[in-house]
Short mmCIF file of C-alpha atoms in Angstrom, two decimals:
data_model
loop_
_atom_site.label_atom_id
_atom_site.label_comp_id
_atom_site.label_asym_id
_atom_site.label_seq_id
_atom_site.Cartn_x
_atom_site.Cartn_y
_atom_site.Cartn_z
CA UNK A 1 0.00 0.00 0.00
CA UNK A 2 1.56 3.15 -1.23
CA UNK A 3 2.73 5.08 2.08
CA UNK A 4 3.87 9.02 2.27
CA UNK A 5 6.09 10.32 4.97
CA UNK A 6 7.30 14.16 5.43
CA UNK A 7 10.63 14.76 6.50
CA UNK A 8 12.55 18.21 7.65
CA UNK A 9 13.19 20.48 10.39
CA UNK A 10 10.57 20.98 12.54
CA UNK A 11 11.88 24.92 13.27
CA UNK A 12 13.02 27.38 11.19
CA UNK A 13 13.73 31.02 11.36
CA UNK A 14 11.71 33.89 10.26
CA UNK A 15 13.29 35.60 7.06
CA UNK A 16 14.77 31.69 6.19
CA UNK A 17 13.82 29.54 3.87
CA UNK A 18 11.88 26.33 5.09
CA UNK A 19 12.98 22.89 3.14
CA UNK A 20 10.61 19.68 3.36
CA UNK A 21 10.73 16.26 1.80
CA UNK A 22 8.22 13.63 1.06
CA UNK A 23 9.45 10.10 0.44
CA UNK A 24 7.10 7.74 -1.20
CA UNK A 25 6.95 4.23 -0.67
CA UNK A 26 5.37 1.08 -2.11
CA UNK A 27 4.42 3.10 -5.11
CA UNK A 28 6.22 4.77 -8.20
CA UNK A 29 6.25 8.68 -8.20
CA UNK A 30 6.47 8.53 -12.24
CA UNK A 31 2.89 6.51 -12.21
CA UNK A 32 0.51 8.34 -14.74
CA UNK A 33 -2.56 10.37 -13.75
CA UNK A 34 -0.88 10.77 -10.42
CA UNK A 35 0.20 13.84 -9.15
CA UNK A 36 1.80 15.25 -5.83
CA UNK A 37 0.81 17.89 -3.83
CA UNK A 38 1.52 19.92 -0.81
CA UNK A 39 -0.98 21.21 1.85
CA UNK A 40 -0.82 23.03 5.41
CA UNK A 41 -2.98 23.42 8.17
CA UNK A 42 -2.25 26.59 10.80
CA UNK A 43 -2.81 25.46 14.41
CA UNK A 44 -6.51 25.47 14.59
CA UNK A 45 -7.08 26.56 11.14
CA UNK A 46 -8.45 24.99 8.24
CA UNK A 47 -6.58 23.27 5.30
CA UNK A 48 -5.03 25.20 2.18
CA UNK A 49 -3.69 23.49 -0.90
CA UNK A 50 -0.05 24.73 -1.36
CA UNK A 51 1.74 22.96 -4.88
CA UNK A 52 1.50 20.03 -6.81
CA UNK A 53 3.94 18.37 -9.08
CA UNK A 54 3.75 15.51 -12.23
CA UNK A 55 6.44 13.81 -12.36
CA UNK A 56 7.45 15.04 -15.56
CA UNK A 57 8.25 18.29 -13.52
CA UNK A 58 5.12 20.22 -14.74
CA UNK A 59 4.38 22.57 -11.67
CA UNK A 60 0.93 24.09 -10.07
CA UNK A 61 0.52 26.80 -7.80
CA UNK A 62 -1.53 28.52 -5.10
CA UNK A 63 -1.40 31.90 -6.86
CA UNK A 64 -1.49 33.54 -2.93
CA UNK A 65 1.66 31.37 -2.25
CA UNK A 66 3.41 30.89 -5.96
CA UNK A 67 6.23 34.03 -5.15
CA UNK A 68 7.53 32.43 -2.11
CA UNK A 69 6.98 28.38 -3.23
CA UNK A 70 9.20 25.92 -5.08
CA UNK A 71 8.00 22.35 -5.31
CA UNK A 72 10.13 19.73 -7.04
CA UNK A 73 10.71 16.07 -8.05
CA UNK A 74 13.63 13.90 -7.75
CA UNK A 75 12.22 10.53 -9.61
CA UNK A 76 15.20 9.08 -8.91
CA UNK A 77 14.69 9.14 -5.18
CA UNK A 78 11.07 8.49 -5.52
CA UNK A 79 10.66 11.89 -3.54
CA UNK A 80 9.26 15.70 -4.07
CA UNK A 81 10.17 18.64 -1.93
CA UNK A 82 8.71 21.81 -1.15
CA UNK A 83 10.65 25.00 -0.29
CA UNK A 84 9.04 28.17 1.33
CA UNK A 85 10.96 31.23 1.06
CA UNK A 86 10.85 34.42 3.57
CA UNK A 87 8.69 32.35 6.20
CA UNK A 88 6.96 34.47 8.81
CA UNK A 89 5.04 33.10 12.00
CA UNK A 90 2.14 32.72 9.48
CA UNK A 91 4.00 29.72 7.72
CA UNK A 92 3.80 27.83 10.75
CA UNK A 93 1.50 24.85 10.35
CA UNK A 94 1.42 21.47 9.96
CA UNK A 95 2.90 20.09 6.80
CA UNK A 96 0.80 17.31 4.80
CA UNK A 97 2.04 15.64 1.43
CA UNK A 98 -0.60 13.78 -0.90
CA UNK A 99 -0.76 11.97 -3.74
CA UNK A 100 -3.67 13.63 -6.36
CA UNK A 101 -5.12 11.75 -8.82
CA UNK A 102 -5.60 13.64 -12.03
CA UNK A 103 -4.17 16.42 -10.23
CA UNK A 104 -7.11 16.79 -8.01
CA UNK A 105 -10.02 16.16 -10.22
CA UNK A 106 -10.00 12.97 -8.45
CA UNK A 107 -9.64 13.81 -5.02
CA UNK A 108 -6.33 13.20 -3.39
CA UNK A 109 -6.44 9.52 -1.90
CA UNK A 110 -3.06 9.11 -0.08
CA UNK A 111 -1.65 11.41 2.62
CA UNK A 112 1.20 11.81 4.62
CA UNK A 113 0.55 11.62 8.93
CA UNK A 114 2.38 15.43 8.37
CA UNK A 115 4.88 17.09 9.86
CA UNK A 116 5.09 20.19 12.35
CA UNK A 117 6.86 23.30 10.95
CA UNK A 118 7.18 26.25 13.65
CA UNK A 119 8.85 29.38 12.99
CA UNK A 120 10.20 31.28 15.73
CA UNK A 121 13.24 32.90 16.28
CA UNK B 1 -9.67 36.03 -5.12
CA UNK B 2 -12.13 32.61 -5.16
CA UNK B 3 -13.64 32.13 -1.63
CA UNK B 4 -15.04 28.41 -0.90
CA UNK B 5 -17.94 28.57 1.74
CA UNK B 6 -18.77 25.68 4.19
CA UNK B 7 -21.04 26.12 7.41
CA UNK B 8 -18.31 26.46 10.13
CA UNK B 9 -20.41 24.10 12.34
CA UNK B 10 -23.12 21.69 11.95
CA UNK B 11 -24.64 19.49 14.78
CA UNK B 12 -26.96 16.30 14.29
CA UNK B 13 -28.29 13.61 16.35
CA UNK B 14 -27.33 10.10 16.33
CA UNK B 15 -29.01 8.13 13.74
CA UNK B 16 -30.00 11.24 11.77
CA UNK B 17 -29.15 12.57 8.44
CA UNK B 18 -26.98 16.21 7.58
CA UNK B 19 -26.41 17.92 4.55
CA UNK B 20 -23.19 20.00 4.71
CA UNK B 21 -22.77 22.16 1.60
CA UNK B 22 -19.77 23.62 -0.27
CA UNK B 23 -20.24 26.85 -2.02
CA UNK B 24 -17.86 29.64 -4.13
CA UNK B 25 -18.31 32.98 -3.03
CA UNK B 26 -19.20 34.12 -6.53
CA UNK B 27 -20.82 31.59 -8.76
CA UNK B 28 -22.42 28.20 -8.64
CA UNK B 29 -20.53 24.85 -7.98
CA UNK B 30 -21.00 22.09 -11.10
CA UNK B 31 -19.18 19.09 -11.78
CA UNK B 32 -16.91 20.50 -13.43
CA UNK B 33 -15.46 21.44 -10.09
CA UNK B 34 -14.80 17.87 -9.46
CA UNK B 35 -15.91 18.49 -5.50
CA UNK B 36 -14.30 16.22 -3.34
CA UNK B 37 -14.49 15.77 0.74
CA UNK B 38 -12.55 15.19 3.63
CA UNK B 39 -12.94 14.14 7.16
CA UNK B 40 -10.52 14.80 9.68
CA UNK B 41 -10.27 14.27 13.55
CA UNK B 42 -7.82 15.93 15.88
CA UNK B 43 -4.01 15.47 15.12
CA UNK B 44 -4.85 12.80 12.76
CA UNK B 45 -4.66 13.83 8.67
CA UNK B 46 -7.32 13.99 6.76
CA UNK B 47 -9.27 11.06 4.73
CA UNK B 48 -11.05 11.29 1.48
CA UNK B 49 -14.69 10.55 0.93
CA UNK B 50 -16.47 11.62 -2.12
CA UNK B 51 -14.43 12.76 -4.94
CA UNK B 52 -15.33 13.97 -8.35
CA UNK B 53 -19.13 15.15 -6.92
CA UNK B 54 -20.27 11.48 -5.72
CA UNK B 55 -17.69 8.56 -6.12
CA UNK B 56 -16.43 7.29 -2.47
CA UNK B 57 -13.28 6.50 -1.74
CA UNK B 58 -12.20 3.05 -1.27
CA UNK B 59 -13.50 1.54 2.35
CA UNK B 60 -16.05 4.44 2.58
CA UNK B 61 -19.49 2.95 3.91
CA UNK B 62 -22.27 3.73 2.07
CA UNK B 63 -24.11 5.99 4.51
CA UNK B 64 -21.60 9.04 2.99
CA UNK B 65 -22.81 11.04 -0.21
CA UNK B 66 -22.11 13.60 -2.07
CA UNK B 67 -24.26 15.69 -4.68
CA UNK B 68 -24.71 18.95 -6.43
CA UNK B 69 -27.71 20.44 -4.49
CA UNK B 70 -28.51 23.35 -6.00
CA UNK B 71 -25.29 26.04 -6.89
CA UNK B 72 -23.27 24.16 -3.77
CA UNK B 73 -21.56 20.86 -3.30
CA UNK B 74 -23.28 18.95 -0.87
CA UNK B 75 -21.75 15.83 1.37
CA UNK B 76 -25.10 13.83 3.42
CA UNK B 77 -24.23 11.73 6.03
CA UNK B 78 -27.48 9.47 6.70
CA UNK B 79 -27.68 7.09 9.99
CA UNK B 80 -24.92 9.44 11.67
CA UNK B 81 -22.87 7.56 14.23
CA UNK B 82 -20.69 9.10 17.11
CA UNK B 83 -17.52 8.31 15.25
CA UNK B 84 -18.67 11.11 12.53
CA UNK B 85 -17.95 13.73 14.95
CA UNK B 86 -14.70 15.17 12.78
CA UNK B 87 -14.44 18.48 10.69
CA UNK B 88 -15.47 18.25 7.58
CA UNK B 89 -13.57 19.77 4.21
CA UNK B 90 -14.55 20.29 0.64
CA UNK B 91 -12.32 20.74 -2.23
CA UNK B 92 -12.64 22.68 -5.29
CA UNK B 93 -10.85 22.51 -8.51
CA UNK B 94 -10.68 25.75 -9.82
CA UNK B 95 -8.77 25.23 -13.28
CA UNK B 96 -5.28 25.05 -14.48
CA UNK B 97 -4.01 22.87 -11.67
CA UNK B 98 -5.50 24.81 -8.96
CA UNK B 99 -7.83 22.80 -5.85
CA UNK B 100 -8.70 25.42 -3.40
CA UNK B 101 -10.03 24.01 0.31
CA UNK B 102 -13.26 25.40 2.17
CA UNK B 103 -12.54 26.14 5.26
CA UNK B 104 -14.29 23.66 6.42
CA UNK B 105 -17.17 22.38 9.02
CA UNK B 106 -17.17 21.06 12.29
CA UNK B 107 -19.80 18.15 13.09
CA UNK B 108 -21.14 17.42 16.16
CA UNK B 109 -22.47 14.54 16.85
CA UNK B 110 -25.05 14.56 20.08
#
């Protein structure tokens, strides 16, 4: 059963960039139709999709997001990234990774247990 | 800047049906939205239901549905159990690669 797990510090510094990694597992990144996204939750806030990536490297954005967000692939690793640049207290959140089937149109199936970014100083 | 509307909180009693909806803040939700939903429970992520409108997601029971009712997405929970108490997230695709999330409801169940 294909498995996602988020990796990467868990604090980072206001004005720094933040760096996360999803591995997957029991599954092929470079499967078609499938696509791989990024999405955050604030403490006690709702949900907000962030990127998501084919494998071919085709990119989507959150246009509120896009100027500070990179999201990548590394097929070779079977992982994607996602860098945030110029993170504030508001980037703090928990980090999910997903896999989205037709890039969304078909919900996104598989997620990540997601990881806890603070930034503080 | 494309809004997605849920009820922030919804309550029913146990064994009864709810209709939470999913609407844009300018414009009517269609199919062509591909509306999907999520449950989640405290520090746990979330799980898919319904995607594209009304299809559930594998090992979904049967008493989850979701519809267009009207211009909103709609998700109906019928026989509600105490379990179902979770928040409650809809997802919109919006075009060109873009999903934006409601910001979603919270069900009670008592």
């Amino acid at each position: 059963q294909l498995q996602l797990q988020e990796s990467g510090p868990g604090l980072v510094k206001p004005s720094e960039t933040l760096s996360l990694t999803c591995s997957v597992s029991s599954g092929s990144i470079s499967t078609s139709s499938y696509y791989w996204g990024w999405i955050r939750q604030p403490p006690g806030k709702g949900l907000e999709w962030i990127a998501s990536i084919y494998y071919s490297g085709n990119t989507y954005y959150n246009p509120s997001l896009k100027s500070r967000v990179t999201i990548s692939v590394d097929t070779s690793k079977n992982q994607f990234s996602l860098k945030v640049s110029s993170v504030t207290a508001a980037d703090t959140a928990v980090y999910y990774c997903a896999r989205q089937v037709r890039n969304g149109k078909d919900g996104m199936d598989v997620w990540g247990q997601g990881t806890t970014v603070t930034v503080s100083s | 800047q494309t809004v997605v509307t849920q009820e922030p909180s919804f309550s029913v009693s146990p064994g009864g049906t709810v209709t939470l909806t999913c609407g844009l803040s300018s414009g009517s939700v269609s199919t062509g939205h591909y509306p999907s939903w999520y449950q989640q429970t405290p520090g746990q992520a979330p799980r898919s239901l319904i995607y594209n409108t009304n299809t559930r997601s594998s090992g979904v029971p049967d008493r989850f549905s979701g519809s267009i009712l009207g211009n909103k997405a709609a998700l109906t929970i019928t026989g509600a159990q105490a379990d179902d108490e979770s928040d409650y997230y809809c997802v919109l695709y919006m075009g060109s690669g873009i999903s934006v999330f409601g910001g979603g409801t919270k069900l009670t169940v008592l």
